[in-house]
CSV table of C-alpha atoms and ligand atoms in Angstrom, one decimal:
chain,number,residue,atom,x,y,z
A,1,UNK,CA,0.0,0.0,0.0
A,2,UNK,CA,1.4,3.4,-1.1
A,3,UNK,CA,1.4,5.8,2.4
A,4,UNK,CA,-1.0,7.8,2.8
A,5,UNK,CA,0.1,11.7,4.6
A,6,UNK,CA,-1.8,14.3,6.2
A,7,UNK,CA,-0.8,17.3,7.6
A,8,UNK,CA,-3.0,18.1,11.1
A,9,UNK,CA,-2.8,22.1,12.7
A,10,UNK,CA,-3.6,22.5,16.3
A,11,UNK,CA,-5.4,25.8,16.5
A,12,UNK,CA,-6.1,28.3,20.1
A,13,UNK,CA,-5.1,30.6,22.1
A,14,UNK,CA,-1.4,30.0,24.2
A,15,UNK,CA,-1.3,27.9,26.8
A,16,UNK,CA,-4.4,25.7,26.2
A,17,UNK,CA,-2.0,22.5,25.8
A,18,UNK,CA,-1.9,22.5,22.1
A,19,UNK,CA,2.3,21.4,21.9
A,20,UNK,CA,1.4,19.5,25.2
A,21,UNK,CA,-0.7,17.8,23.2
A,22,UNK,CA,1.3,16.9,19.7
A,23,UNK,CA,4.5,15.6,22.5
A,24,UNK,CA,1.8,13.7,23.9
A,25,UNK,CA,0.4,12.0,20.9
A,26,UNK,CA,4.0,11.7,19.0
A,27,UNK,CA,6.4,11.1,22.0
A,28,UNK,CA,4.0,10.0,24.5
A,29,UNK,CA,5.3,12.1,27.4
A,30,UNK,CA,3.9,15.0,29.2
A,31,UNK,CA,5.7,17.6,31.0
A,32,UNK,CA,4.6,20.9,33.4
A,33,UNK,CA,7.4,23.1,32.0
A,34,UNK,CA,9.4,22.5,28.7
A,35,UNK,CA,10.5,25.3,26.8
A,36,UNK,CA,7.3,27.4,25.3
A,37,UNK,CA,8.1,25.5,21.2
A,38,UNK,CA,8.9,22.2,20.6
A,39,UNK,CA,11.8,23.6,18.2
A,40,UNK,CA,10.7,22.1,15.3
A,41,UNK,CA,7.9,22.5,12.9
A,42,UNK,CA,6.0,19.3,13.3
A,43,UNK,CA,6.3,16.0,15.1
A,44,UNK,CA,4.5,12.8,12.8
A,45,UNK,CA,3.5,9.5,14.1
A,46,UNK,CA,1.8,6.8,12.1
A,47,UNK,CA,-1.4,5.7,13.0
A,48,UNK,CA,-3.8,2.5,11.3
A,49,UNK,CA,-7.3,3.1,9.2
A,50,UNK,CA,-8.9,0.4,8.2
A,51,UNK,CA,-5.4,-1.5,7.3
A,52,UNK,CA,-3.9,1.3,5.8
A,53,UNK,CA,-1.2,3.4,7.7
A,54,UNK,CA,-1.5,7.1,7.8
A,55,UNK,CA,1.6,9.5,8.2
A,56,UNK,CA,-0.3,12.6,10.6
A,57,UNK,CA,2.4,15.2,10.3
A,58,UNK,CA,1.0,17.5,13.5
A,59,UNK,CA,2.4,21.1,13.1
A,60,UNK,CA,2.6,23.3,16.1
A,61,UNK,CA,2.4,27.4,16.0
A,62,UNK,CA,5.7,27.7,18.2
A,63,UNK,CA,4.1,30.2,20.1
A,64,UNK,CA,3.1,32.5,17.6
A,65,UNK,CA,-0.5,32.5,18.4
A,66,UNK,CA,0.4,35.5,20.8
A,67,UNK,CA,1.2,37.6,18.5
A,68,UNK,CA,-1.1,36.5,16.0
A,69,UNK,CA,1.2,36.1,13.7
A,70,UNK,CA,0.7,31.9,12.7
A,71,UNK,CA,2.2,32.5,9.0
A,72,UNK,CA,0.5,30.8,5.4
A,73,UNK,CA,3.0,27.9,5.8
A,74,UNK,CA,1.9,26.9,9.1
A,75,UNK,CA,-1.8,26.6,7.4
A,76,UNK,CA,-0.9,25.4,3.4
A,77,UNK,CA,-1.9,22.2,2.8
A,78,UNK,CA,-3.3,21.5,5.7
A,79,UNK,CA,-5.6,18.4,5.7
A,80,UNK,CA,-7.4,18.9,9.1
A,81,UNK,CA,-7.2,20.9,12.3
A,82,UNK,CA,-7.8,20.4,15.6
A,83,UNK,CA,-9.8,23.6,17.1
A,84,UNK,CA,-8.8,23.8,21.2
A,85,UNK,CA,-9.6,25.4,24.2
A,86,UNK,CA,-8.9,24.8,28.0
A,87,UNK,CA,-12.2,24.5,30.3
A,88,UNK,CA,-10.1,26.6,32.5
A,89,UNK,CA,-9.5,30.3,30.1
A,90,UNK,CA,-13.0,31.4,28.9
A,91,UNK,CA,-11.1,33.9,26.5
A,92,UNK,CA,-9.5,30.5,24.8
A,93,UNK,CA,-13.5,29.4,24.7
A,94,UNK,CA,-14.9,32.8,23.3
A,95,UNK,CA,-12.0,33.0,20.9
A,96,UNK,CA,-13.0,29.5,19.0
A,97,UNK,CA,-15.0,31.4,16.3
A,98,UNK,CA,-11.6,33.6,15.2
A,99,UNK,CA,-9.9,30.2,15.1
A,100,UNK,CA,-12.2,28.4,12.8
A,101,UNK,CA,-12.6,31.3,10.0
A,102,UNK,CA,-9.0,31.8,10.1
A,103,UNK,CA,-8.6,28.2,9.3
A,104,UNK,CA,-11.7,28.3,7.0
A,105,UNK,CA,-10.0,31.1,5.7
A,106,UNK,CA,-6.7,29.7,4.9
A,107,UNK,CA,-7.5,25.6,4.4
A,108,UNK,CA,-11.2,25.3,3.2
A,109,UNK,CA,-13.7,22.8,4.3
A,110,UNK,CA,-11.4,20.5,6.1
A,111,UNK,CA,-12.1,17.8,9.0
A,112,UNK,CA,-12.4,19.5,11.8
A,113,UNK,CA,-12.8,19.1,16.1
A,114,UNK,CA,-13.3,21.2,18.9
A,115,UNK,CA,-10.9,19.7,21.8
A,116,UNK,CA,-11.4,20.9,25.2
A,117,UNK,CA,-8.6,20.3,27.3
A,118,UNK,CA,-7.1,20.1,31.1
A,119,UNK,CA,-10.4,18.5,32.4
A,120,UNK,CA,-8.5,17.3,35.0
A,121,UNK,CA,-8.5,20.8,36.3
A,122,UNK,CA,-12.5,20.6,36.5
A,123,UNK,CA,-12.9,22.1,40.1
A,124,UNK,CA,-11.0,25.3,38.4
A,125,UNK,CA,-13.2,24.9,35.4
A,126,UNK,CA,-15.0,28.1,34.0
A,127,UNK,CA,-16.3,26.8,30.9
A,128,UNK,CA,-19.3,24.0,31.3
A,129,UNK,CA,-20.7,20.8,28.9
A,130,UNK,CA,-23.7,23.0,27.5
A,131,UNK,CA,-21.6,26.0,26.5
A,132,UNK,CA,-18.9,23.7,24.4
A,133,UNK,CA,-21.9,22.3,22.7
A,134,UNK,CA,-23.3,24.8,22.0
A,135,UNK,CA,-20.2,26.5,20.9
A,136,UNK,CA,-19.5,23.0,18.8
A,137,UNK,CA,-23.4,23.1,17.2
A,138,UNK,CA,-23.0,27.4,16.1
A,139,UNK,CA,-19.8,26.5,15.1
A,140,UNK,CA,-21.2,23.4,12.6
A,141,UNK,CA,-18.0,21.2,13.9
A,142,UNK,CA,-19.5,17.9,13.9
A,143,UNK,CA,-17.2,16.5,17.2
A,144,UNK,CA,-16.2,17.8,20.4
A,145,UNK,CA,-13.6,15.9,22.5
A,146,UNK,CA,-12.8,16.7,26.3
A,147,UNK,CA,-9.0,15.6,26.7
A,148,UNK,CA,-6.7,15.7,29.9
A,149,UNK,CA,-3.1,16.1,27.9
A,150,UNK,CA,-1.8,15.6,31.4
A,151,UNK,CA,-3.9,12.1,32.2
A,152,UNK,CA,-3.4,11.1,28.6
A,153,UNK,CA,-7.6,11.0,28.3
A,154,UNK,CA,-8.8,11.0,25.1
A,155,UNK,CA,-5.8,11.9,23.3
A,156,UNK,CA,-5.6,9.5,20.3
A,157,UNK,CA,-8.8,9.3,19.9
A,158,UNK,CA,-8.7,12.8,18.7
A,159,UNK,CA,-6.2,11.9,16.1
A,160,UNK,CA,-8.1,8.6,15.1
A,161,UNK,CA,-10.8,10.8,14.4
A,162,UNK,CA,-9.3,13.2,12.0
A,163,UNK,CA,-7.7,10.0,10.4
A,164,UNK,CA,-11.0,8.7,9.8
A,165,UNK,CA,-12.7,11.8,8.5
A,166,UNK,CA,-10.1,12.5,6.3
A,167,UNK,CA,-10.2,8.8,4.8
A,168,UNK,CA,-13.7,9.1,4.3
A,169,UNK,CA,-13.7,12.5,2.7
B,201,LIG,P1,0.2,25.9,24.0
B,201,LIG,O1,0.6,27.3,24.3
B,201,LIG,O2,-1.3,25.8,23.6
B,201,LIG,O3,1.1,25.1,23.2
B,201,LIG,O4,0.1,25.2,25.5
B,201,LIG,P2,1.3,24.3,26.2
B,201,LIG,O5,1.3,22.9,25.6
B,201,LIG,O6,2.6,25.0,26.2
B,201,LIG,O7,0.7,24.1,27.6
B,201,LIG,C1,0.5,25.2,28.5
B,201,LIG,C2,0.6,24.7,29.9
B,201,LIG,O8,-0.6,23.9,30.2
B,201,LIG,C3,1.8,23.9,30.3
B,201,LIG,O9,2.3,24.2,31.6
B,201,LIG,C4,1.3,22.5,30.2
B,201,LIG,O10,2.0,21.6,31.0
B,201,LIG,C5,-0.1,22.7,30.7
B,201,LIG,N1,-1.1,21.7,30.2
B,201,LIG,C6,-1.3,21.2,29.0
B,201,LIG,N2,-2.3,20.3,28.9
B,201,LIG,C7,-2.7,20.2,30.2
B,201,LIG,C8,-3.8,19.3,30.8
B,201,LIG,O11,-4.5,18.5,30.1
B,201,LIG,N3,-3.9,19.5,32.1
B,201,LIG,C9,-3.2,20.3,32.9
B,201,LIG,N4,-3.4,20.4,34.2
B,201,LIG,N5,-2.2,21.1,32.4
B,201,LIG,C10,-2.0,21.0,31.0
B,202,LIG,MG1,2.8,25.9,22.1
Protein backbone atom coordinates (compact mmCIF):
# COMPACT_ATOMS: atom_id res chain seq x y z
CA UNK A 1 0.00 0.00 0.00
CA UNK A 2 1.38 3.41 -1.06
CA UNK A 3 1.39 5.78 2.42
CA UNK A 4 -1.04 7.82 2.82
CA UNK A 5 0.06 11.69 4.60
CA UNK A 6 -1.83 14.34 6.19
CA UNK A 7 -0.75 17.26 7.61
CA UNK A 8 -3.01 18.13 11.10
CA UNK A 9 -2.82 22.10 12.71
CA UNK A 10 -3.62 22.49 16.29
CA UNK A 11 -5.39 25.81 16.53
CA UNK A 12 -6.12 28.25 20.05
CA UNK A 13 -5.14 30.62 22.07
CA UNK A 14 -1.43 29.98 24.16
CA UNK A 15 -1.25 27.86 26.76
CA UNK A 16 -4.43 25.66 26.19
CA UNK A 17 -2.01 22.45 25.81
CA UNK A 18 -1.90 22.51 22.06
CA UNK A 19 2.35 21.45 21.86
CA UNK A 20 1.36 19.54 25.17
CA UNK A 21 -0.66 17.76 23.24
CA UNK A 22 1.30 16.86 19.67
CA UNK A 23 4.50 15.57 22.54
CA UNK A 24 1.80 13.67 23.87
CA UNK A 25 0.37 12.00 20.94
CA UNK A 26 4.02 11.66 18.96
CA UNK A 27 6.43 11.10 22.02
CA UNK A 28 3.98 9.99 24.53
CA UNK A 29 5.29 12.06 27.38
CA UNK A 30 3.94 15.01 29.17
CA UNK A 31 5.67 17.65 30.98
CA UNK A 32 4.59 20.88 33.40
CA UNK A 33 7.44 23.13 32.03
CA UNK A 34 9.35 22.48 28.71
CA UNK A 35 10.47 25.34 26.79
CA UNK A 36 7.34 27.37 25.25
CA UNK A 37 8.09 25.52 21.21
CA UNK A 38 8.89 22.21 20.63
CA UNK A 39 11.83 23.65 18.22
CA UNK A 40 10.67 22.05 15.27
CA UNK A 41 7.93 22.49 12.88
CA UNK A 42 6.04 19.34 13.29
CA UNK A 43 6.25 16.03 15.12
CA UNK A 44 4.46 12.77 12.79
CA UNK A 45 3.46 9.54 14.10
CA UNK A 46 1.80 6.77 12.12
CA UNK A 47 -1.36 5.72 12.97
CA UNK A 48 -3.78 2.49 11.28
CA UNK A 49 -7.30 3.12 9.23
CA UNK A 50 -8.87 0.44 8.16
CA UNK A 51 -5.37 -1.48 7.33
CA UNK A 52 -3.92 1.27 5.78
CA UNK A 53 -1.19 3.43 7.68
CA UNK A 54 -1.50 7.14 7.78
CA UNK A 55 1.63 9.48 8.16
CA UNK A 56 -0.30 12.63 10.63
CA UNK A 57 2.43 15.23 10.35
CA UNK A 58 1.01 17.46 13.54
CA UNK A 59 2.38 21.10 13.12
CA UNK A 60 2.57 23.25 16.11
CA UNK A 61 2.40 27.37 16.01
CA UNK A 62 5.75 27.65 18.24
CA UNK A 63 4.12 30.18 20.13
CA UNK A 64 3.10 32.49 17.56
CA UNK A 65 -0.46 32.53 18.37
CA UNK A 66 0.38 35.46 20.76
CA UNK A 67 1.21 37.62 18.53
CA UNK A 68 -1.14 36.54 15.97
CA UNK A 69 1.16 36.07 13.75
CA UNK A 70 0.65 31.93 12.74
CA UNK A 71 2.21 32.51 9.05
CA UNK A 72 0.50 30.83 5.42
CA UNK A 73 3.04 27.94 5.83
CA UNK A 74 1.87 26.88 9.11
CA UNK A 75 -1.79 26.57 7.39
CA UNK A 76 -0.86 25.39 3.41
CA UNK A 77 -1.86 22.20 2.76
CA UNK A 78 -3.33 21.52 5.75
CA UNK A 79 -5.59 18.37 5.73
CA UNK A 80 -7.40 18.94 9.09
CA UNK A 81 -7.18 20.93 12.33
CA UNK A 82 -7.80 20.37 15.64
CA UNK A 83 -9.83 23.56 17.12
CA UNK A 84 -8.78 23.79 21.18
CA UNK A 85 -9.57 25.43 24.25
CA UNK A 86 -8.94 24.75 28.01
CA UNK A 87 -12.19 24.48 30.28
CA UNK A 88 -10.11 26.58 32.52
CA UNK A 89 -9.52 30.32 30.12
CA UNK A 90 -13.04 31.36 28.91
CA UNK A 91 -11.07 33.86 26.53
CA UNK A 92 -9.52 30.50 24.77
CA UNK A 93 -13.49 29.41 24.71
CA UNK A 94 -14.93 32.76 23.27
CA UNK A 95 -11.97 32.98 20.93
CA UNK A 96 -13.01 29.45 19.03
CA UNK A 97 -14.98 31.43 16.32
CA UNK A 98 -11.62 33.61 15.18
CA UNK A 99 -9.94 30.24 15.14
CA UNK A 100 -12.24 28.39 12.81
CA UNK A 101 -12.59 31.35 10.03
CA UNK A 102 -9.01 31.82 10.08
CA UNK A 103 -8.63 28.19 9.29
CA UNK A 104 -11.66 28.27 7.04
CA UNK A 105 -9.96 31.13 5.67
CA UNK A 106 -6.68 29.71 4.90
CA UNK A 107 -7.49 25.58 4.37
CA UNK A 108 -11.20 25.30 3.18
CA UNK A 109 -13.66 22.84 4.30
CA UNK A 110 -11.36 20.46 6.12
CA UNK A 111 -12.14 17.78 8.95
CA UNK A 112 -12.39 19.47 11.83
CA UNK A 113 -12.78 19.08 16.10
CA UNK A 114 -13.31 21.23 18.87
CA UNK A 115 -10.86 19.69 21.76
CA UNK A 116 -11.42 20.95 25.22
CA UNK A 117 -8.61 20.27 27.30
CA UNK A 118 -7.06 20.08 31.11
CA UNK A 119 -10.42 18.48 32.39
CA UNK A 120 -8.55 17.28 35.05
CA UNK A 121 -8.52 20.81 36.29
CA UNK A 122 -12.50 20.61 36.52
CA UNK A 123 -12.86 22.08 40.14
CA UNK A 124 -10.99 25.27 38.41
CA UNK A 125 -13.24 24.91 35.37
CA UNK A 126 -15.00 28.11 33.96
CA UNK A 127 -16.35 26.82 30.85
CA UNK A 128 -19.26 24.04 31.35
CA UNK A 129 -20.70 20.83 28.91
CA UNK A 130 -23.74 22.99 27.45
CA UNK A 131 -21.58 26.04 26.48
CA UNK A 132 -18.94 23.72 24.44
CA UNK A 133 -21.94 22.30 22.68
CA UNK A 134 -23.33 24.85 22.03
CA UNK A 135 -20.15 26.51 20.85
CA UNK A 136 -19.49 23.01 18.83
CA UNK A 137 -23.39 23.11 17.19
CA UNK A 138 -22.99 27.42 16.09
CA UNK A 139 -19.84 26.52 15.08
CA UNK A 140 -21.17 23.36 12.57
CA UNK A 141 -18.04 21.21 13.88
CA UNK A 142 -19.47 17.91 13.87
CA UNK A 143 -17.17 16.47 17.19
CA UNK A 144 -16.21 17.80 20.40
CA UNK A 145 -13.63 15.95 22.48
CA UNK A 146 -12.80 16.70 26.27
CA UNK A 147 -9.01 15.62 26.69
CA UNK A 148 -6.68 15.67 29.85
CA UNK A 149 -3.11 16.09 27.86
CA UNK A 150 -1.80 15.63 31.39
CA UNK A 151 -3.86 12.11 32.22
CA UNK A 152 -3.36 11.08 28.61
CA UNK A 153 -7.60 10.99 28.34
CA UNK A 154 -8.82 11.05 25.07
CA UNK A 155 -5.75 11.92 23.32
CA UNK A 156 -5.64 9.46 20.27
CA UNK A 157 -8.84 9.33 19.90
CA UNK A 158 -8.74 12.82 18.67
CA UNK A 159 -6.16 11.91 16.11
CA UNK A 160 -8.14 8.59 15.12
CA UNK A 161 -10.82 10.78 14.44
CA UNK A 162 -9.30 13.17 12.05
CA UNK A 163 -7.73 10.01 10.35
CA UNK A 164 -10.95 8.73 9.84
CA UNK A 165 -12.68 11.83 8.55
CA UNK A 166 -10.12 12.47 6.31
CA UNK A 167 -10.16 8.82 4.82
CA UNK A 168 -13.65 9.06 4.28
CA UNK A 169 -13.74 12.52 2.71
P1 LIG B 1 0.16 25.89 24.04
O1 LIG B 1 0.59 27.31 24.28
O2 LIG B 1 -1.25 25.81 23.58
O3 LIG B 1 1.11 25.14 23.15
O4 LIG B 1 0.15 25.18 25.48
P2 LIG B 1 1.29 24.26 26.16
O5 LIG B 1 1.28 22.91 25.56
O6 LIG B 1 2.57 25.01 26.18
O7 LIG B 1 0.69 24.11 27.63
C1 LIG B 1 0.54 25.23 28.49
C2 LIG B 1 0.59 24.75 29.95
O8 LIG B 1 -0.55 23.93 30.22
C3 LIG B 1 1.82 23.87 30.25
O9 LIG B 1 2.26 24.18 31.56
C4 LIG B 1 1.27 22.47 30.19
O10 LIG B 1 2.00 21.58 30.99
C5 LIG B 1 -0.14 22.67 30.72
N1 LIG B 1 -1.11 21.66 30.23
C6 LIG B 1 -1.30 21.23 28.97
N2 LIG B 1 -2.28 20.32 28.92
C7 LIG B 1 -2.73 20.15 30.18
C8 LIG B 1 -3.76 19.34 30.78
O11 LIG B 1 -4.46 18.54 30.14
N3 LIG B 1 -3.94 19.48 32.14
C9 LIG B 1 -3.18 20.32 32.89
N4 LIG B 1 -3.42 20.37 34.20
N5 LIG B 1 -2.21 21.10 32.36
C10 LIG B 1 -1.99 21.02 31.02
MG1 LIG C 1 2.76 25.89 22.11
Amino acid sequence: DLEIAMKVVIVGNGSVGKSSMIQRFCRGIFTRDYKKTIGVDFLERILTVDDQPVRLMLWDTAGQEEFDAITRTYYRGANACVLACSITDKESFLALPKWKNKVCRECGDVPMVLVANKVDLQKESVVDSAELEGMARSLGVPKLIKTSVKDDLNVATVFNYLAQSYMQS
